[in-house]
Amino acid sequence: MDQKKTPLFEALKNHVQKSPFSLHVPGHKSGTVFSEKALLYYKEILSLDVTELTGLDDLHEPTGAIFEAEELLSNLYGSYKSFFLVNGSTVGNLSMVLSVCGANDTVLVARNCHKSIMNALKIAGAKPVFLSPEFDTDVQVPTLVHEKDIIQAIEQFPNAKAVILTNPNYYGHTNELENVITYAHGKGIPVLVDEAHGAHFGVGQPFPESAVKSRADIVVQSAHKTLPAMTMGSYLHFQSDFISLERLEFYLKSLQSSSPSYPIMASLDLARSYLAEIKDQGVTELYNQIKEYHRHLSKIPQLSIVVPRDKKIVQDPLKILLQSRSSLSGYELQSLLEKNGIYTELSDALNVLCILPLAPQDLKRFTRRLGQVLAGVQSLNEEKRIVEFNKLESNFPHSYFELKSKKEKLVKIEESINQLSAETIIPYPPGIPLILQGEVITEAHLDQFMMLQRLGARFQGNGSTKNINIYDCD
Amino acid sequence: MDQKKTPLFEALKNHVQKSPFSLHVPGHKSGTVFSEKALLYYKEILSLDVTELTGLDDLHEPTGAIFEAEELLSNLYGSYKSFFLVNGSTVGNLSMVLSVCGANDTVLVARNCHKSIMNALKIAGAKPVFLSPEFDTDVQVPTLVHEKDIIQAIEQFPNAKAVILTNPNYYGHTNELENVITYAHGKGIPVLVDEAHGAHFGVGQPFPESAVKSRADIVVQSAHKTLPAMTMGSYLHFQSDFISLERLEFYLKSLQSSSPSYPIMASLDLARSYLAEIKDQGVTELYNQIKEYHRHLSKIPQLSIVVPRDKKIVQDPLKILLQSRSSLSGYELQSLLEKNGIYTELSDALNVLCILPLAPQDLKRFTRRLGQVLAGVQSLNEEKRIVEFNKLESNFPHSYFELKSKKEKLVKIEESINQLSAETIIPYPPGIPLILQGEVITEAHLDQFMMLQRLGARFQGNGSTKNINIYDCD
């Protein structure tokens, strides 16, 4: 197939070039009705912001330009069928989970999954078995669930409806999934992969391969995160012998706007073509430039580029995790950069994550400025270790469906042992849930909780108080 | 509050004016990495297409610019709390339904509700009681459910978890809902209103009032349909003593992208301010112009502007439904207009729907062109009646939750009497479901089905074949 083609973008452009007169939605009428003060930013895009007119196809029943654009997408990644998503990877994750499980069904789920996976499990009413990722004490972040832990869980729960993994994680740490997928398929269990941060995978060595290549049943990618697509634009790839395509399509149709955004959809078409071109030309120039940034950054004594100890984990070259080697915390480092006009992706107590562009681009302004702003800061030789995170047993005795009918009550934290938590507590670092809603709270949980509090971790959820919500099981 | 303010748009503009350097998502890096051929359309908007950076707040935990923008929205419409939606009214409808009902719960639902309501009921596993709208034999479309039918249903099902209505319908037909809402509230039942086509309501007489004014518990509006907002931008207004705000917020957070689009959100901020300005200035000029279009259109003998017979129904002035008074069908009329560069909202066998801009705008090009293209077509004096649609009894014995575990089988249509339909059949016209998935198929259904086929109605679903999917209840 001719990957240079962008059928949806062309169809829109053809429509615009007719100077059509709009007596239909949207209300801005191709930008002729709009706030004057914002027209500079919006004027051109609004001409593409139309509805399902003749020739522009329909995302939810594609037969024309969108059908063709999705075929090109499927062809590029090598899936059986691929979909444009306009509600981010969130809707991809929701749809893939809901298409494999319902009330009381057991599923095996990586504990470091995105909250959209957790929300999907709640909506489905499923009974999750959580698999803990490894914690890398150098990088001071959770990496990925170990292959042997996944296989062991499959042995223990042969009736599980699916294995649900995040790969790569937010930091670009990536595992080869082929063994796990082959093993799961041998047991008749599908593997769903949230590959939100890996839409550019498969572009060529040394970039990792996509889980589509490893035959994962469904793979969801945020095109907008690393490819040149508008925010909320994502892809979903399907190639399963175990999952009903009809059921998946029901959720994709139900959970996405019946008026999907054409600017976002056309940007997905353009991004696919852009990626195909890079794949065609090779990534040598891009990778050489990334190595040069590494050289520049490694000369800054107040920083260190950190990658996982586990040699099996491949680091996505587009992500650089900078660890502070000074008195500055990761938060302070990020804030200092922002004051100098440089905006990074995230920070934690130790680290700042940078996402590089997928095209050779002059980042000297960044590396030079970084060196300058840190020049006055005293560097420290030793690494700062903040957290020793223990993997804890997870005991999740009821399904989310059963939990729906239980009442909650607030108790003192020391009275919560052996009770069912009605809330989720996520410490940063390490950024994965310490206690998940529905899990039995143990003494080990509380020990870890207090240790993290002492070490200055921040908490999402109720972590700062002395009380916790539990399910009242009397 | 100062409705001229647009805090979210201003925050974005301030960010852009710093010429920030992006090491974060999205991958287009403020438009510096993008397909050359599309830059003309995308360049300016991509500078606003950013992520949750410092100063730009977070849709899912708003405390800054988005919080302030949503407060202005709530203030303008007079709700208790209002929300920006980035996944269209679809996500508003899904969230409001899921926040009131779960597996096996009875809800009273207008049969002409949007498919997102129907999908929400399926996902919830609810047990719907469907209320049929009136069918207007002049306009040849279904209008709205009669007040007495709603009140009677509440009497019959006092344990219903909610009344779910669409108001206005697609054609701008609007009912005053105050009596129904007061009655339902007296029985402890919340009323949810899909007001997708009425985001501009309350702008001033003769435009209808919003259901927010009538104290509906939740009201969902497609800002993008009639206000100057980008497609997928919607509002949800909450003011309920019966519904958990926490539960509603769980679904809004879960079912919308965790990377919501800033261009869409800022356009919602701008659209609210735009509407406030119109409200302030009055709609006299706009309404006078609409009346002038009516005068021009009424001189074209091949057309008639049609409104419902029922005098209690208020017609939204922004919608004009043109009925053919010639040998042309509605479909042919729409197609003829498109060939002349004029794109309308929808057509059916008889009618073409036009949505006017919410600002005085020169539509002479439209009315003149319409007169010209129809000049050669012979006009007919009598009205063309295509359908006599009978309201049929609805018997929905199982919840969607119970139906999930039932098997389906395909049977000949004449063998389906007294069976449970496993599919939905929607004839156009009249555009409301004849048979809904889960309903008992009766002889009256089949009579109506065959009558519609003879009259040349089109069908969504399996309407053209001789077979139908039923649930196998043996």
Short mmCIF file of C-alpha atoms in Angstrom, two decimals, chain A residues 269-441:
data_model
loop_
_atom_site.label_atom_id
_atom_site.label_comp_id
_atom_site.label_asym_id
_atom_site.label_seq_id
_atom_site.Cartn_x
_atom_site.Cartn_y
_atom_site.Cartn_z
CA ASP A 269 -3.97 9.90 9.08
CA LEU A 270 -1.09 12.37 8.66
CA ALA A 271 0.86 10.93 11.62
CA ARG A 272 0.68 7.40 10.20
CA SER A 273 2.05 8.63 6.88
CA TYR A 274 4.75 10.62 8.71
CA LEU A 275 5.84 7.51 10.64
CA ALA A 276 5.93 5.44 7.45
CA GLU A 277 8.25 8.00 5.89
CA ILE A 278 10.66 7.90 8.84
CA LYS A 279 10.61 4.09 8.75
CA ASP A 280 11.44 4.30 5.06
CA GLN A 281 14.30 6.76 5.48
CA GLY A 282 15.80 5.15 8.58
CA VAL A 283 16.51 6.58 12.00
CA THR A 284 20.30 6.86 11.79
CA GLU A 285 20.39 10.64 11.75
CA LEU A 286 17.82 10.90 14.54
CA TYR A 287 19.65 8.37 16.68
CA ASN A 288 23.04 9.98 16.15
CA GLN A 289 21.59 13.24 17.32
CA ILE A 290 20.09 11.62 20.42
CA LYS A 291 23.52 10.17 21.24
CA GLU A 292 24.96 13.66 20.92
CA TYR A 293 22.46 14.98 23.49
CA HIS A 294 23.51 12.16 25.78
CA ARG A 295 27.14 13.30 25.40
CA HIS A 296 26.23 16.91 26.16
CA LEU A 297 24.06 15.95 29.13
CA SER A 298 26.69 13.60 30.57
CA LYS A 299 29.05 16.57 30.91
CA ILE A 300 26.69 18.21 33.41
CA PRO A 301 27.88 16.98 36.85
CA GLN A 302 24.60 17.88 38.60
CA LEU A 303 22.75 15.27 36.50
CA SER A 304 22.89 11.65 35.52
CA ILE A 305 21.01 9.87 32.73
CA VAL A 306 19.53 6.77 34.34
CA VAL A 307 18.39 3.51 32.76
CA PRO A 308 17.25 0.25 34.41
CA ARG A 309 19.81 -2.24 35.72
CA ASP A 310 17.93 -5.14 34.14
CA LYS A 311 19.72 -5.68 30.84
CA LYS A 312 16.63 -7.34 29.31
CA ILE A 313 14.78 -4.04 29.47
CA VAL A 314 15.21 -1.90 26.37
CA GLN A 315 15.14 1.87 26.89
CA ASP A 316 13.14 3.85 24.32
CA PRO A 317 15.70 6.35 22.91
CA LEU A 318 13.00 9.05 22.75
CA LYS A 319 12.82 9.20 26.56
CA ILE A 320 15.63 10.59 28.70
CA LEU A 321 15.29 10.27 32.45
CA LEU A 322 17.53 12.78 34.21
CA GLN A 323 18.35 12.10 37.83
CA SER A 324 19.46 14.86 40.12
CA ARG A 325 23.03 14.67 41.43
CA SER A 326 22.70 17.84 43.45
CA SER A 327 20.74 19.10 46.42
CA LEU A 328 17.87 19.88 44.03
CA SER A 329 14.95 17.47 44.01
CA GLY A 330 13.43 16.36 40.73
CA TYR A 331 10.55 18.76 41.38
CA GLU A 332 12.95 21.68 41.91
CA LEU A 333 14.91 20.78 38.81
CA GLN A 334 11.75 20.77 36.68
CA SER A 335 10.66 24.07 38.13
CA LEU A 336 14.08 25.63 37.43
CA LEU A 337 13.87 24.51 33.82
CA GLU A 338 10.37 25.96 33.45
CA LYS A 339 11.62 29.31 34.68
CA ASN A 340 14.04 29.11 31.77
CA GLY A 341 11.31 28.34 29.26
CA ILE A 342 11.92 24.58 29.05
CA TYR A 343 8.91 22.37 29.81
CA THR A 344 9.50 18.68 30.59
CA GLU A 345 7.07 15.78 30.87
CA LEU A 346 7.15 14.95 34.58
CA SER A 347 9.21 15.04 37.71
CA ASP A 348 9.36 13.01 40.92
CA ALA A 349 11.49 13.31 44.04
CA LEU A 350 14.67 12.46 42.12
CA ASN A 351 14.03 12.51 38.39
CA VAL A 352 12.89 14.64 35.48
CA LEU A 353 11.56 12.94 32.35
CA CYS A 354 12.20 14.48 28.92
CA ILE A 355 10.46 13.31 25.74
CA LEU A 356 12.47 14.09 22.61
CA PRO A 357 10.97 14.89 19.21
CA LEU A 358 10.75 12.12 16.60
CA ALA A 359 12.79 14.16 14.14
CA PRO A 360 16.28 15.59 14.20
CA GLN A 361 15.78 18.94 15.88
CA ASP A 362 18.14 21.43 17.42
CA LEU A 363 17.99 20.74 21.16
CA LYS A 364 21.20 22.67 21.94
CA ARG A 365 19.12 25.41 23.48
CA PHE A 366 17.97 22.81 25.97
CA THR A 367 21.30 21.15 26.79
CA ARG A 368 23.19 24.46 26.93
CA ARG A 369 20.57 26.16 29.06
CA LEU A 370 20.48 23.18 31.37
CA GLY A 371 24.24 23.35 31.89
CA GLN A 372 24.04 27.10 32.53
CA VAL A 373 21.22 27.01 35.07
CA LEU A 374 22.87 24.17 36.99
CA ALA A 375 26.38 25.67 36.90
CA GLY A 376 25.87 27.40 40.23
CA VAL A 377 24.48 24.32 41.96
CA GLN A 378 26.83 22.11 44.01
CA SER A 379 26.95 18.60 42.60
CA LEU A 380 26.90 15.55 44.83
CA ASN A 381 28.85 12.42 44.07
CA GLU A 382 26.77 9.76 45.70
CA GLU A 383 23.36 8.73 44.41
CA LYS A 384 20.40 9.77 46.51
CA ARG A 385 18.25 6.81 47.43
CA ILE A 386 14.86 7.75 48.67
CA VAL A 387 12.74 4.64 48.62
CA GLU A 388 13.21 0.95 49.21
CA PHE A 389 9.97 -0.36 47.86
CA ASN A 390 8.98 -3.90 48.77
CA LYS A 391 6.72 -5.94 46.54
CA LEU A 392 3.76 -6.85 48.74
CA GLU A 393 1.27 -9.70 48.46
CA SER A 394 -2.01 -8.68 46.85
CA ASN A 395 -5.19 -10.25 48.18
CA PHE A 396 -8.27 -9.14 46.26
CA PRO A 397 -11.08 -11.42 47.51
CA HIS A 398 -14.17 -9.85 45.86
CA SER A 399 -14.94 -8.69 42.34
CA TYR A 400 -15.64 -5.00 41.70
CA PHE A 401 -19.20 -6.10 40.96
CA GLU A 402 -19.56 -7.52 44.48
CA LEU A 403 -17.89 -4.45 46.01
CA LYS A 404 -20.51 -2.16 44.41
CA SER A 405 -23.15 -3.27 46.89
CA LYS A 406 -20.92 -2.89 49.98
CA LYS A 407 -21.11 0.13 52.25
CA GLU A 408 -18.04 2.15 53.19
CA LYS A 409 -16.89 3.45 56.54
CA LEU A 410 -13.98 5.58 57.74
CA VAL A 411 -11.71 3.98 60.36
CA LYS A 412 -8.42 4.86 62.04
CA ILE A 413 -5.59 3.56 59.94
CA GLU A 414 -4.31 1.22 62.68
CA GLU A 415 -7.76 -0.39 62.85
CA SER A 416 -7.78 -1.21 59.14
CA ILE A 417 -5.65 -4.36 59.28
CA ASN A 418 -7.37 -7.33 57.60
CA GLN A 419 -10.12 -5.04 56.30
CA LEU A 420 -10.97 -4.37 52.65
CA SER A 421 -9.71 -1.00 51.50
CA ALA A 422 -12.40 1.16 49.87
CA GLU A 423 -9.81 3.50 48.42
CA THR A 424 -6.61 3.51 46.44
CA ILE A 425 -3.44 5.04 47.86
CA ILE A 426 -0.64 5.85 45.43
CA PRO A 427 2.67 7.13 46.80
CA TYR A 428 5.02 9.19 44.57
CA PRO A 429 7.65 7.77 44.43
CA PRO A 430 7.34 4.96 43.49
CA GLY A 431 4.16 5.93 41.62
CA ILE A 432 2.40 2.58 41.74
CA PRO A 433 -0.48 1.85 44.09
CA LEU A 434 0.51 0.79 47.59
CA ILE A 435 -3.07 -0.17 48.42
CA LEU A 436 -5.76 -0.67 45.81
CA GLN A 437 -9.47 -0.31 46.35
CA GLY A 438 -10.72 -3.84 47.07
CA GLU A 439 -7.45 -5.21 48.50
CA VAL A 440 -7.07 -6.61 51.99
CA ILE A 441 -4.95 -4.21 54.08
#
